[in-house]
Amino acid sequence: MSTTSLLASLPVPDRAARLRAALLAADFTADGLLERLGAAAYAALARSETVPALRATGGDDPIDTLVRLFLLQRSVPSQRARAALPLDEALADGWVREEGGEIRATVDVRPYGGPEGQDWFIVSDLGCAVGGAGGASGHGEGVVLGVGGASTTLAGITVRTPVASALDLGTGSGIQALHATRHATRVTATDLNPRALGFTRLTLALSGAPEADLRTGSLFAPVESETYDLIVSNPPFVISPGARLTYRDGGMGGDDLCRTLVQQAGDRLNPGGYAQFLANWQHVDGEEWQDRLRSWVPRGCDAWIVQREVQDITQYAELWLRDAGDHRAGRQAYEERYAAWLDEFEARGTKAVGFGWITLRKSGAEDPSIVIEEWPHPVEQPLGETVRAHFARQDYLRSRDDAALLGDHFVLAPEVTQEQVGLPGAEDPEHVVLRQNRGMRRATKVDAVGAGFAGVCDGTLSAGRILDAIAQLMGEDPVLLRDRTPQAIRLLVEEGFLAPADPLTR
């Protein structure tokens, strides 16, 4: 089918406000669905299990009709559809179609709760909303998926400070562009698949959001030399033999697409701007994965790269073969495709694949901060403010030598608690652990000096005066203590356990 006919098959967004009003009137919202379906059926729907939701929507209420129509992709009688939505307009604009007196949806319309309680709707291809009636498996080239875990992860880690311009590169169904309209004056969204831009337009219109500047093309080609304050991308990062599926396969060898995206982002950022991506990267024999990623960071940018998961090549291949529905293609075809994945990895010396977050900040610093870490532990989303604070702390630490650091005042982060670990009945603990209960939820061991220092950091005394008091209490040489402690203070600040008392330096 041609691009023109694919786009022509999409609904027309011109009267989306009328449809939106009907959806809201029926309480077809994220909160409304949870109340109507119940927690068990709601959770089952997210797992692509539809039977509980079917049982819960057997009535004639408008929300029952809308769930069956747009989420379960079942036909409903014309009379029921007319009671739930402006049917004549929905038919004329292509949101639904009529077959023998029954109404069927042409697209998946999924309620999505915005970060401030907004009632938004994500529009995608039928059966391609992650957790939808059909799931994403087995769909072919050019399909546009709805919102999945990767999409919500990126939305959660994105820095949400007000900006003049934002770019959503590889927009898909438009979830990142939708979030960006809240805090960016101008939003540009691009995608190699023109059909995705059509869905982004529908998502924005049905969510009552401002329009975005939509452009077709690969990577940064559609925006030429323009620069932005924020760039976000959930790119087709899957490392695969070939590019069968536009929505997931990058079309470049190995992890070259993610590398290219990161390396080119530096020139597209305004000073102080952020670029935030989800990515896969190869773990290659004879190479440290941290070194591989460090080589991606463009000049003039600070970076914070977090590896959240690692899969060996067999796990990785099986995951994405199932995603494409190849496990249902017959044993011989499946084994041949599986072998092709392993051949590709063997040729590149790939032993595993990492997944995680990459954030760049255009600092222009001569000594950029590049933090690359593995953190597979639970975190608390949203993390946008945590990300912003991380880079603010790097600026602070870069501007302070040890003498200046000891002259500053610090406060303990409010969510930090202390744990003493040791044998029952022991006079002293074996070690002390400081633990964050928000954000990254880090934990770090500290010695007696570190625990005592952190415990009295309320902004009243300078770091140096606190160390002098600790030296006197513990019978240590204050000069030696001042000499050896700044590095430990830097680590506590870098990881967010301590913050400068002056809010201008946080």
Short mmCIF file of C-alpha atoms in Angstrom, two decimals:
data_model
loop_
_atom_site.label_atom_id
_atom_site.label_comp_id
_atom_site.label_asym_id
_atom_site.label_seq_id
_atom_site.Cartn_x
_atom_site.Cartn_y
_atom_site.Cartn_z
CA MET A 1 0.00 0.00 0.00
CA SER A 2 1.35 3.48 -0.88
CA THR A 3 2.21 6.15 1.69
CA THR A 4 -0.66 8.29 0.40
CA SER A 5 -3.22 5.53 0.88
CA LEU A 6 -1.82 4.66 4.32
CA LEU A 7 -2.22 8.26 5.46
CA ALA A 8 -5.64 8.53 3.83
CA SER A 9 -6.79 5.57 5.92
CA LEU A 10 -6.25 7.50 9.17
CA PRO A 11 -9.02 9.45 10.88
CA VAL A 12 -9.35 13.19 10.31
CA PRO A 13 -8.53 15.19 13.47
CA ASP A 14 -10.47 18.34 12.56
CA ARG A 15 -13.43 17.59 14.86
CA ALA A 16 -11.49 15.69 17.52
CA ALA A 17 -12.70 18.13 20.17
CA ARG A 18 -16.26 16.76 19.81
CA LEU A 19 -15.06 13.19 20.21
CA ARG A 20 -12.88 14.16 23.16
CA ALA A 21 -15.86 15.74 24.90
CA ALA A 22 -17.84 12.52 24.45
CA LEU A 23 -15.02 10.37 25.84
CA LEU A 24 -14.70 12.60 28.89
CA ALA A 25 -18.47 12.68 29.42
CA ALA A 26 -18.45 8.86 29.52
CA ASP A 27 -15.53 8.90 32.00
CA PHE A 28 -13.44 7.04 29.43
CA THR A 29 -10.26 8.15 31.22
CA ALA A 30 -7.41 6.39 33.00
CA ASP A 31 -9.10 6.87 36.36
CA GLY A 32 -12.52 6.05 34.96
CA LEU A 33 -11.26 2.77 33.47
CA LEU A 34 -9.73 1.69 36.75
CA GLU A 35 -12.99 2.37 38.56
CA ARG A 36 -15.16 0.70 35.93
CA LEU A 37 -13.03 -2.39 35.29
CA GLY A 38 -11.63 -2.92 38.76
CA ALA A 39 -7.97 -3.41 39.58
CA ALA A 40 -7.75 -7.03 38.44
CA ALA A 41 -9.34 -6.54 35.00
CA TYR A 42 -7.43 -3.28 34.52
CA ALA A 43 -4.13 -5.02 35.22
CA ALA A 44 -5.09 -7.96 33.01
CA LEU A 45 -5.75 -5.61 30.10
CA ALA A 46 -2.21 -4.26 30.48
CA ARG A 47 -1.03 -7.87 30.02
CA SER A 48 -3.06 -8.21 26.79
CA GLU A 49 -5.63 -10.40 28.55
CA THR A 50 -9.09 -9.23 27.51
CA VAL A 51 -11.53 -11.69 29.07
CA PRO A 52 -11.79 -9.91 32.46
CA ALA A 53 -12.44 -6.58 30.72
CA LEU A 54 -15.07 -8.19 28.48
CA ARG A 55 -16.87 -9.56 31.54
CA ALA A 56 -16.69 -6.19 33.28
CA THR A 57 -18.18 -4.25 30.34
CA GLY A 58 -21.28 -6.24 29.54
CA GLY A 59 -23.62 -3.36 30.37
CA ASP A 60 -25.05 -0.60 28.21
CA ASP A 61 -23.23 2.34 29.80
CA PRO A 62 -21.27 4.54 27.35
CA ILE A 63 -17.98 3.61 29.02
CA ASP A 64 -18.72 -0.09 28.44
CA THR A 65 -19.30 0.63 24.78
CA LEU A 66 -16.12 2.68 24.43
CA VAL A 67 -13.96 0.06 26.14
CA ARG A 68 -15.26 -2.67 23.85
CA LEU A 69 -14.94 -0.46 20.79
CA PHE A 70 -11.55 1.20 21.22
CA LEU A 71 -9.65 -1.03 23.67
CA LEU A 72 -10.98 -4.53 23.00
CA GLN A 73 -11.63 -3.91 19.29
CA ARG A 74 -15.02 -5.59 19.37
CA SER A 75 -17.96 -4.52 17.26
CA VAL A 76 -20.88 -2.83 19.03
CA PRO A 77 -24.43 -2.22 17.80
CA SER A 78 -24.93 1.09 16.05
CA GLN A 79 -27.49 2.21 18.61
CA ARG A 80 -25.06 1.68 21.50
CA ALA A 81 -22.29 3.51 19.66
CA ARG A 82 -24.58 6.48 18.99
CA ALA A 83 -25.32 6.75 22.70
CA ALA A 84 -21.60 6.87 23.51
CA LEU A 85 -20.13 9.18 20.87
CA PRO A 86 -21.06 11.58 18.06
CA LEU A 87 -21.47 8.68 15.67
CA ASP A 88 -22.17 10.52 12.40
CA GLU A 89 -19.06 12.67 12.81
CA ALA A 90 -16.95 9.73 13.99
CA LEU A 91 -18.00 7.77 10.89
CA ALA A 92 -17.41 10.69 8.54
CA ASP A 93 -14.01 11.48 10.06
CA GLY A 94 -12.88 7.85 10.02
CA TRP A 95 -12.58 7.04 13.74
CA VAL A 96 -15.01 4.15 13.28
CA ARG A 97 -16.61 2.25 10.41
CA GLU A 98 -19.98 0.53 9.99
CA GLU A 99 -20.40 -3.08 8.90
CA GLY A 100 -23.91 -4.56 8.73
CA GLY A 101 -25.33 -2.35 11.47
CA GLU A 102 -22.29 -2.94 13.71
CA ILE A 103 -19.69 -0.29 14.49
CA ARG A 104 -15.97 -1.09 14.66
CA ALA A 105 -13.04 1.14 15.59
CA THR A 106 -10.42 1.93 12.96
CA VAL A 107 -7.76 2.91 15.52
CA ASP A 108 -6.88 2.13 19.11
CA VAL A 109 -7.76 5.03 21.44
CA ARG A 110 -6.23 4.54 24.88
CA PRO A 111 -6.77 6.82 27.89
CA TYR A 112 -3.53 8.06 29.40
CA GLY A 113 -3.19 10.07 32.59
CA GLY A 114 -0.91 13.10 32.31
CA PRO A 115 1.55 14.01 35.08
CA GLU A 116 -0.74 16.69 36.49
CA GLY A 117 -3.94 14.72 36.14
CA GLN A 118 -4.57 15.59 32.50
CA ASP A 119 -6.92 13.31 30.60
CA TRP A 120 -4.98 12.43 27.46
CA PHE A 121 -5.55 9.84 24.74
CA ILE A 122 -2.92 7.94 22.77
CA VAL A 123 -3.99 6.87 19.27
CA SER A 124 -2.26 3.95 17.54
CA ASP A 125 -2.88 1.14 15.10
CA LEU A 126 -5.45 -1.47 16.09
CA GLY A 127 -3.92 -4.18 18.23
CA CYS A 128 -0.66 -2.27 18.53
CA ALA A 129 -1.18 -0.51 21.81
CA VAL A 130 1.26 -2.25 24.11
CA GLY A 131 -0.97 -4.24 26.39
CA GLY A 132 -3.80 -3.86 23.92
CA ALA A 133 -6.19 -6.50 22.67
CA GLY A 134 -3.75 -7.93 20.21
CA GLY A 135 -0.47 -6.73 21.58
CA ALA A 136 2.32 -5.70 19.23
CA SER A 137 3.39 -9.19 18.22
CA GLY A 138 3.20 -10.22 14.62
CA HIS A 139 2.50 -6.81 13.11
CA GLY A 140 4.34 -5.86 9.99
CA GLU A 141 6.24 -2.99 8.50
CA GLY A 142 4.94 0.54 9.09
CA VAL A 143 2.69 -0.13 12.10
CA VAL A 144 2.54 2.50 14.80
CA LEU A 145 2.56 1.30 18.39
CA GLY A 146 0.92 2.87 21.39
CA VAL A 147 2.47 3.49 24.79
CA GLY A 148 4.63 0.82 26.40
CA GLY A 149 7.05 0.64 29.27
CA ALA A 150 9.87 2.20 27.27
CA SER A 151 7.71 5.19 26.35
CA THR A 152 6.64 5.87 29.92
CA THR A 153 10.21 5.39 31.18
CA LEU A 154 11.51 8.07 28.82
CA ALA A 155 8.65 10.40 29.72
CA GLY A 156 9.46 9.90 33.39
CA ILE A 157 13.19 10.64 33.18
CA THR A 158 12.81 13.71 30.96
CA VAL A 159 13.76 17.06 32.47
CA ARG A 160 10.60 19.19 32.54
CA THR A 161 11.90 22.73 32.93
CA PRO A 162 10.21 25.36 30.71
CA VAL A 163 12.00 25.66 27.36
CA ALA A 164 11.54 27.54 24.11
CA SER A 165 11.99 24.52 21.82
CA ALA A 166 11.77 20.74 22.07
CA LEU A 167 12.37 17.98 19.52
CA ASP A 168 10.79 14.51 19.70
CA LEU A 169 12.87 12.43 17.30
CA GLY A 170 11.09 9.26 16.15
CA THR A 171 7.78 10.32 17.65
CA GLY A 172 5.72 7.18 16.96
CA SER A 173 2.24 7.76 18.32
CA GLY A 174 3.31 11.07 19.85
CA ILE A 175 3.55 10.45 23.59
CA GLN A 176 6.84 12.35 24.06
CA ALA A 177 5.61 15.26 21.94
CA LEU A 178 2.42 15.34 24.00
CA HIS A 179 4.41 15.64 27.23
CA ALA A 180 6.63 18.31 25.69
CA THR A 181 3.66 20.56 24.84
CA ARG A 182 3.27 21.16 28.60
CA HIS A 183 6.57 23.02 28.98
CA ALA A 184 7.94 23.85 25.51
CA THR A 185 6.80 26.87 23.52
CA ARG A 186 7.58 25.13 20.23
CA VAL A 187 7.49 21.34 19.73
CA THR A 188 8.88 19.60 16.66
CA ALA A 189 8.21 15.89 16.08
CA THR A 190 9.87 13.76 13.42
CA ASP A 191 9.59 10.19 12.19
CA LEU A 192 10.82 8.16 9.25
CA ASN A 193 7.32 6.68 8.99
CA PRO A 194 4.81 9.30 7.69
CA ARG A 195 2.01 7.23 9.21
CA ALA A 196 3.48 7.85 12.68
CA LEU A 197 3.19 11.59 12.16
CA GLY A 198 -0.47 11.08 11.31
CA PHE A 199 -0.99 9.30 14.60
CA THR A 200 0.90 11.99 16.49
CA ARG A 201 -1.46 14.58 15.04
CA LEU A 202 -4.42 12.50 16.23
CA THR A 203 -2.95 12.00 19.71
CA LEU A 204 -2.36 15.72 20.18
CA ALA A 205 -5.79 16.70 18.83
CA LEU A 206 -7.74 14.15 20.87
CA SER A 207 -5.77 15.11 24.00
CA GLY A 208 -6.62 18.79 23.59
CA ALA A 209 -2.94 19.68 23.23
CA PRO A 210 -1.36 22.30 20.95
CA GLU A 211 -0.28 21.21 17.50
CA ALA A 212 3.35 20.29 16.82
CA ASP A 213 5.58 20.91 13.82
CA LEU A 214 5.58 17.45 12.17
CA ARG A 215 8.39 16.47 9.78
CA THR A 216 9.23 13.26 7.93
CA GLY A 217 12.74 11.85 7.81
CA SER A 218 15.51 9.89 9.50
CA LEU A 219 17.46 11.00 12.57
CA PHE A 220 18.28 14.72 12.44
CA ALA A 221 17.82 15.10 8.67
CA PRO A 222 14.34 16.70 8.90
CA VAL A 223 15.55 19.53 11.17
CA GLU A 224 18.73 20.31 9.22
CA SER A 225 20.87 22.69 11.33
CA GLU A 226 18.19 23.78 13.82
CA THR A 227 19.00 23.59 17.52
CA TYR A 228 16.81 22.85 20.53
CA ASP A 229 16.67 23.21 24.30
CA LEU A 230 15.39 19.64 24.71
CA ILE A 231 15.76 16.58 22.50
CA VAL A 232 14.06 13.30 23.40
CA SER A 233 14.00 10.03 21.52
CA ASN A 234 12.79 6.49 22.03
CA PRO A 235 14.45 5.34 18.81
CA PRO A 236 14.21 1.99 17.02
CA PHE A 237 17.15 0.74 19.07
CA VAL A 238 16.81 -3.03 18.61
CA ILE A 239 20.07 -4.61 17.42
CA SER A 240 18.90 -7.05 14.78
CA PRO A 241 20.00 -8.68 11.51
CA GLY A 242 18.24 -6.37 9.07
CA ALA A 243 15.47 -3.82 9.43
CA ARG A 244 12.20 -5.71 9.08
CA LEU A 245 10.16 -3.56 11.45
CA THR A 246 10.42 0.22 11.31
CA TYR A 247 9.06 0.74 14.81
CA ARG A 248 11.93 -1.18 16.46
CA ASP A 249 14.79 -1.97 14.03
CA GLY A 250 17.21 0.87 13.36
CA GLY A 251 18.41 -0.26 9.95
CA MET A 252 22.08 0.26 10.83
CA GLY A 253 24.59 -2.37 11.85
CA GLY A 254 24.85 -3.25 15.52
CA ASP A 255 24.31 -0.28 17.80
CA ASP A 256 25.34 2.26 15.15
CA LEU A 257 21.96 3.99 15.13
CA CYS A 258 22.10 4.77 18.86
CA ARG A 259 25.74 5.82 18.58
CA THR A 260 25.00 8.13 15.65
CA LEU A 261 22.02 9.64 17.42
CA VAL A 262 24.03 10.42 20.56
CA GLN A 263 27.07 11.72 18.72
CA GLN A 264 25.04 14.05 16.49
CA ALA A 265 22.91 15.41 19.32
CA GLY A 266 25.64 17.66 20.68
CA ASP A 267 25.53 19.94 17.64
CA ARG A 268 21.72 20.18 17.86
CA LEU A 269 21.56 21.36 21.47
CA ASN A 270 21.43 24.94 22.64
CA PRO A 271 23.76 25.83 25.56
CA GLY A 272 22.36 24.26 28.73
CA GLY A 273 20.04 22.03 26.72
CA TYR A 274 19.32 18.36 27.39
CA ALA A 275 19.17 15.36 25.06
CA GLN A 276 17.63 12.22 26.53
CA PHE A 277 17.44 8.82 24.88
CA LEU A 278 16.65 5.18 25.48
CA ALA A 279 19.22 2.93 23.84
CA ASN A 280 20.68 -0.52 23.40
CA TRP A 281 24.42 -1.08 23.20
CA GLN A 282 26.65 -4.04 22.49
CA HIS A 283 28.90 -5.73 25.03
CA VAL A 284 31.80 -6.78 22.83
CA ASP A 285 34.59 -9.23 23.61
CA GLY A 286 37.79 -7.44 24.59
CA GLU A 287 36.08 -4.08 25.25
CA GLU A 288 34.63 -2.52 28.38
CA TRP A 289 31.07 -1.44 27.72
CA GLN A 290 31.68 1.78 29.66
CA ASP A 291 34.52 2.69 27.27
CA ARG A 292 32.26 2.03 24.30
CA LEU A 293 29.64 4.44 25.59
CA ARG A 294 32.17 7.05 26.69
CA SER A 295 33.33 7.26 23.07
CA TRP A 296 29.77 8.19 22.03
CA VAL A 297 29.59 11.37 24.16
CA PRO A 298 29.97 14.48 21.96
CA ARG A 299 32.42 17.27 22.75
CA GLY A 300 31.09 19.99 25.06
CA CYS A 301 28.50 17.74 26.69
CA ASP A 302 28.22 16.29 30.16
CA ALA A 303 26.67 12.83 30.22
CA TRP A 304 24.87 10.54 32.62
CA ILE A 305 24.47 7.02 31.25
CA VAL A 306 22.63 4.38 33.26
CA GLN A 307 22.63 0.71 32.26
CA ARG A 308 19.37 -0.75 33.56
CA GLU A 309 19.50 -4.27 32.16
CA VAL A 310 21.83 -6.69 30.38
CA GLN A 311 20.74 -9.73 28.39
CA ASP A 312 22.92 -12.42 26.85
CA ILE A 313 22.51 -12.75 23.12
CA THR A 314 20.16 -15.75 23.34
CA GLN A 315 17.77 -13.97 25.71
CA TYR A 316 17.88 -10.88 23.54
CA ALA A 317 17.19 -12.74 20.31
CA GLU A 318 14.30 -14.67 21.85
CA LEU A 319 12.70 -11.49 23.21
CA TRP A 320 12.57 -9.77 19.85
CA LEU A 321 11.72 -12.87 17.84
CA ARG A 322 8.63 -13.19 20.04
CA ASP A 323 7.93 -9.47 19.64
CA ALA A 324 7.73 -10.00 15.89
CA GLY A 325 5.59 -13.13 16.23
CA ASP A 326 8.32 -15.28 14.69
CA HIS A 327 7.69 -18.02 17.25
CA ARG A 328 4.37 -18.62 15.48
CA ALA A 329 5.91 -18.85 12.01
CA GLY A 330 6.69 -22.55 12.17
CA ARG A 331 9.64 -24.37 13.68
CA GLN A 332 11.95 -24.27 10.67
CA ALA A 333 11.37 -20.56 9.95
CA TYR A 334 11.82 -19.70 13.61
CA GLU A 335 15.08 -21.64 13.90
CA GLU A 336 16.43 -20.03 10.73
CA ARG A 337 15.67 -16.53 12.01
CA TYR A 338 17.08 -17.35 15.44
CA ALA A 339 20.29 -18.56 13.79
CA ALA A 340 20.49 -15.35 11.74
CA TRP A 341 20.45 -13.30 14.96
CA LEU A 342 23.20 -15.42 16.49
CA ASP A 343 25.25 -15.21 13.29
CA GLU A 344 25.00 -11.43 13.40
CA PHE A 345 26.13 -11.25 17.02
CA GLU A 346 28.98 -13.71 16.42
CA ALA A 347 30.23 -11.67 13.47
CA ARG A 348 30.39 -8.56 15.66
CA GLY A 349 31.89 -10.26 18.69
CA THR A 350 28.81 -9.37 20.71
CA LYS A 351 28.36 -11.36 23.92
CA ALA A 352 25.49 -9.41 25.46
CA VAL A 353 23.30 -6.35 24.94
CA GLY A 354 22.74 -3.57 27.44
CA PHE A 355 19.68 -1.37 27.76
CA GLY A 356 19.43 1.95 29.52
CA TRP A 357 19.14 5.72 29.58
CA ILE A 358 21.48 8.26 28.06
CA THR A 359 21.24 11.93 29.06
CA LEU A 360 23.44 14.66 27.61
CA ARG A 361 23.61 18.25 28.83
CA LYS A 362 25.32 20.90 26.67
CA SER A 363 27.62 22.42 29.29
CA GLY A 364 30.50 23.56 27.10
CA ALA A 365 32.83 22.49 29.90
CA GLU A 366 36.48 21.82 29.12
CA ASP A 367 36.43 19.01 31.68
CA PRO A 368 33.04 17.41 31.05
CA SER A 369 31.41 15.18 33.63
CA ILE A 370 30.76 11.73 32.18
CA VAL A 371 29.09 9.36 34.64
CA ILE A 372 28.48 5.82 33.39
CA GLU A 373 27.02 3.35 35.84
CA GLU A 374 25.05 0.15 36.13
CA TRP A 375 21.86 0.52 38.19
CA PRO A 376 19.43 -2.41 37.83
CA HIS A 377 17.66 -1.58 41.10
CA PRO A 378 14.16 -0.11 41.53
CA VAL A 379 13.81 3.65 41.14
CA GLU A 380 10.97 6.06 41.80
CA GLN A 381 9.55 7.75 38.72
CA PRO A 382 9.27 10.48 37.64
CA LEU A 383 13.02 11.16 37.68
CA GLY A 384 13.17 14.36 35.64
CA GLU A 385 14.03 16.52 38.65
CA THR A 386 16.57 13.91 39.81
CA VAL A 387 18.26 14.14 36.40
CA ARG A 388 18.31 17.95 36.47
CA ALA A 389 19.74 17.94 40.01
CA HIS A 390 22.46 15.46 38.99
CA PHE A 391 23.85 17.86 36.42
CA ALA A 392 23.50 20.85 38.73
CA ARG A 393 25.64 18.99 41.26
CA GLN A 394 28.26 18.31 38.59
CA ASP A 395 28.44 22.03 37.87
CA TYR A 396 28.83 22.74 41.57
CA LEU A 397 31.57 20.15 42.16
CA ARG A 398 33.45 21.27 39.05
CA SER A 399 33.58 24.82 40.42
CA ARG A 400 34.96 23.89 43.88
CA ASP A 401 38.46 22.86 44.85
CA ASP A 402 38.93 21.15 48.19
CA ALA A 403 39.44 24.39 50.10
CA ALA A 404 36.24 25.90 48.71
CA LEU A 405 34.37 22.66 49.40
CA LEU A 406 35.38 22.71 53.07
CA GLY A 407 34.23 26.29 53.35
CA ASP A 408 30.73 25.49 52.08
CA HIS A 409 27.67 24.53 54.10
CA PHE A 410 25.61 21.41 53.33
CA VAL A 411 22.25 19.89 54.19
CA LEU A 412 21.30 16.24 54.27
CA ALA A 413 18.74 15.37 51.59
CA PRO A 414 15.34 15.06 53.30
CA GLU A 415 14.65 11.50 52.14
CA VAL A 416 17.93 10.03 53.45
CA THR A 417 17.84 7.55 56.33
CA GLN A 418 20.65 5.83 58.23
CA GLU A 419 20.99 2.10 58.87
CA GLN A 420 23.48 0.56 61.27
CA VAL A 421 24.57 -2.93 60.30
CA GLY A 422 26.24 -5.32 62.71
CA LEU A 423 25.84 -8.33 64.95
CA PRO A 424 23.09 -8.19 67.60
CA GLY A 425 24.44 -6.91 70.90
CA ALA A 426 27.67 -5.55 69.42
CA GLU A 427 28.84 -2.28 70.96
CA ASP A 428 29.55 -0.69 67.57
CA PRO A 429 28.05 -1.40 64.13
CA GLU A 430 30.19 -3.08 61.48
CA HIS A 431 29.26 -0.32 59.09
CA VAL A 432 26.72 2.44 58.52
CA VAL A 433 24.58 2.72 55.38
CA LEU A 434 22.98 5.93 54.14
CA ARG A 435 19.91 5.19 52.04
CA GLN A 436 17.76 7.35 49.77
CA ASN A 437 14.06 6.57 49.75
CA ARG A 438 13.24 8.66 46.68
CA GLY A 439 14.58 9.09 43.17
CA MET A 440 17.36 6.63 42.36
CA ARG A 441 17.04 5.07 45.84
CA ARG A 442 20.78 4.79 46.27
CA ALA A 443 22.58 3.35 49.26
CA THR A 444 26.19 3.90 50.27
CA LYS A 445 28.43 2.69 53.07
CA VAL A 446 30.12 5.35 55.17
CA ASP A 447 32.62 5.19 58.02
CA ALA A 448 32.14 6.78 61.42
CA VAL A 449 33.40 10.14 60.16
CA GLY A 450 31.08 10.09 57.16
CA ALA A 451 28.07 9.12 59.24
CA GLY A 452 28.82 11.76 61.83
CA PHE A 453 29.42 14.40 59.15
CA ALA A 454 26.19 13.66 57.30
CA GLY A 455 24.20 13.56 60.52
CA VAL A 456 25.00 17.15 61.49
CA CYS A 457 24.74 18.72 58.03
CA ASP A 458 21.83 21.12 58.55
CA GLY A 459 23.40 24.14 56.83
CA THR A 460 24.53 25.79 60.06
CA LEU A 461 28.25 24.96 60.08
CA SER A 462 30.75 24.79 57.23
CA ALA A 463 32.14 21.40 56.25
CA GLY A 464 35.53 22.32 57.64
CA ARG A 465 34.17 23.33 61.05
CA ILE A 466 32.17 20.07 61.23
CA LEU A 467 35.33 18.06 60.52
CA ASP A 468 37.24 19.99 63.18
CA ALA A 469 34.56 19.12 65.72
CA ILE A 470 34.61 15.45 64.68
CA ALA A 471 38.42 15.38 64.95
CA GLN A 472 38.25 16.75 68.48
CA LEU A 473 35.54 14.27 69.46
CA MET A 474 37.40 11.27 67.98
CA GLY A 475 40.88 12.37 69.02
CA GLU A 476 42.13 12.70 65.43
CA ASP A 477 44.47 15.24 63.84
CA PRO A 478 42.14 17.91 62.32
CA VAL A 479 44.60 18.71 59.52
CA LEU A 480 44.84 15.09 58.42
CA LEU A 481 41.07 14.71 58.62
CA ARG A 482 40.57 17.80 56.46
CA ASP A 483 43.05 16.41 53.94
CA ARG A 484 41.48 12.98 53.55
CA THR A 485 37.74 13.76 53.72
CA PRO A 486 36.93 16.05 50.73
CA GLN A 487 36.77 13.11 48.30
CA ALA A 488 34.16 11.38 50.47
CA ILE A 489 32.17 14.62 50.66
CA ARG A 490 32.31 14.94 46.88
CA LEU A 491 30.91 11.43 46.48
CA LEU A 492 28.04 12.13 48.90
CA VAL A 493 27.22 15.31 46.99
CA GLU A 494 27.55 13.67 43.57
CA GLU A 495 25.13 10.90 44.52
CA GLY A 496 22.62 13.29 46.08
CA PHE A 497 22.97 12.43 49.76
CA LEU A 498 24.17 15.96 50.53
CA ALA A 499 23.25 19.22 48.86
CA PRO A 500 24.86 22.67 49.14
CA ALA A 501 22.89 24.77 51.61
CA ASP A 502 22.92 27.71 49.18
CA PRO A 503 19.94 27.00 46.86
CA LEU A 504 21.66 28.87 44.04
CA THR A 505 24.31 26.13 43.83
CA ARG A 506 21.99 23.12 43.98
#
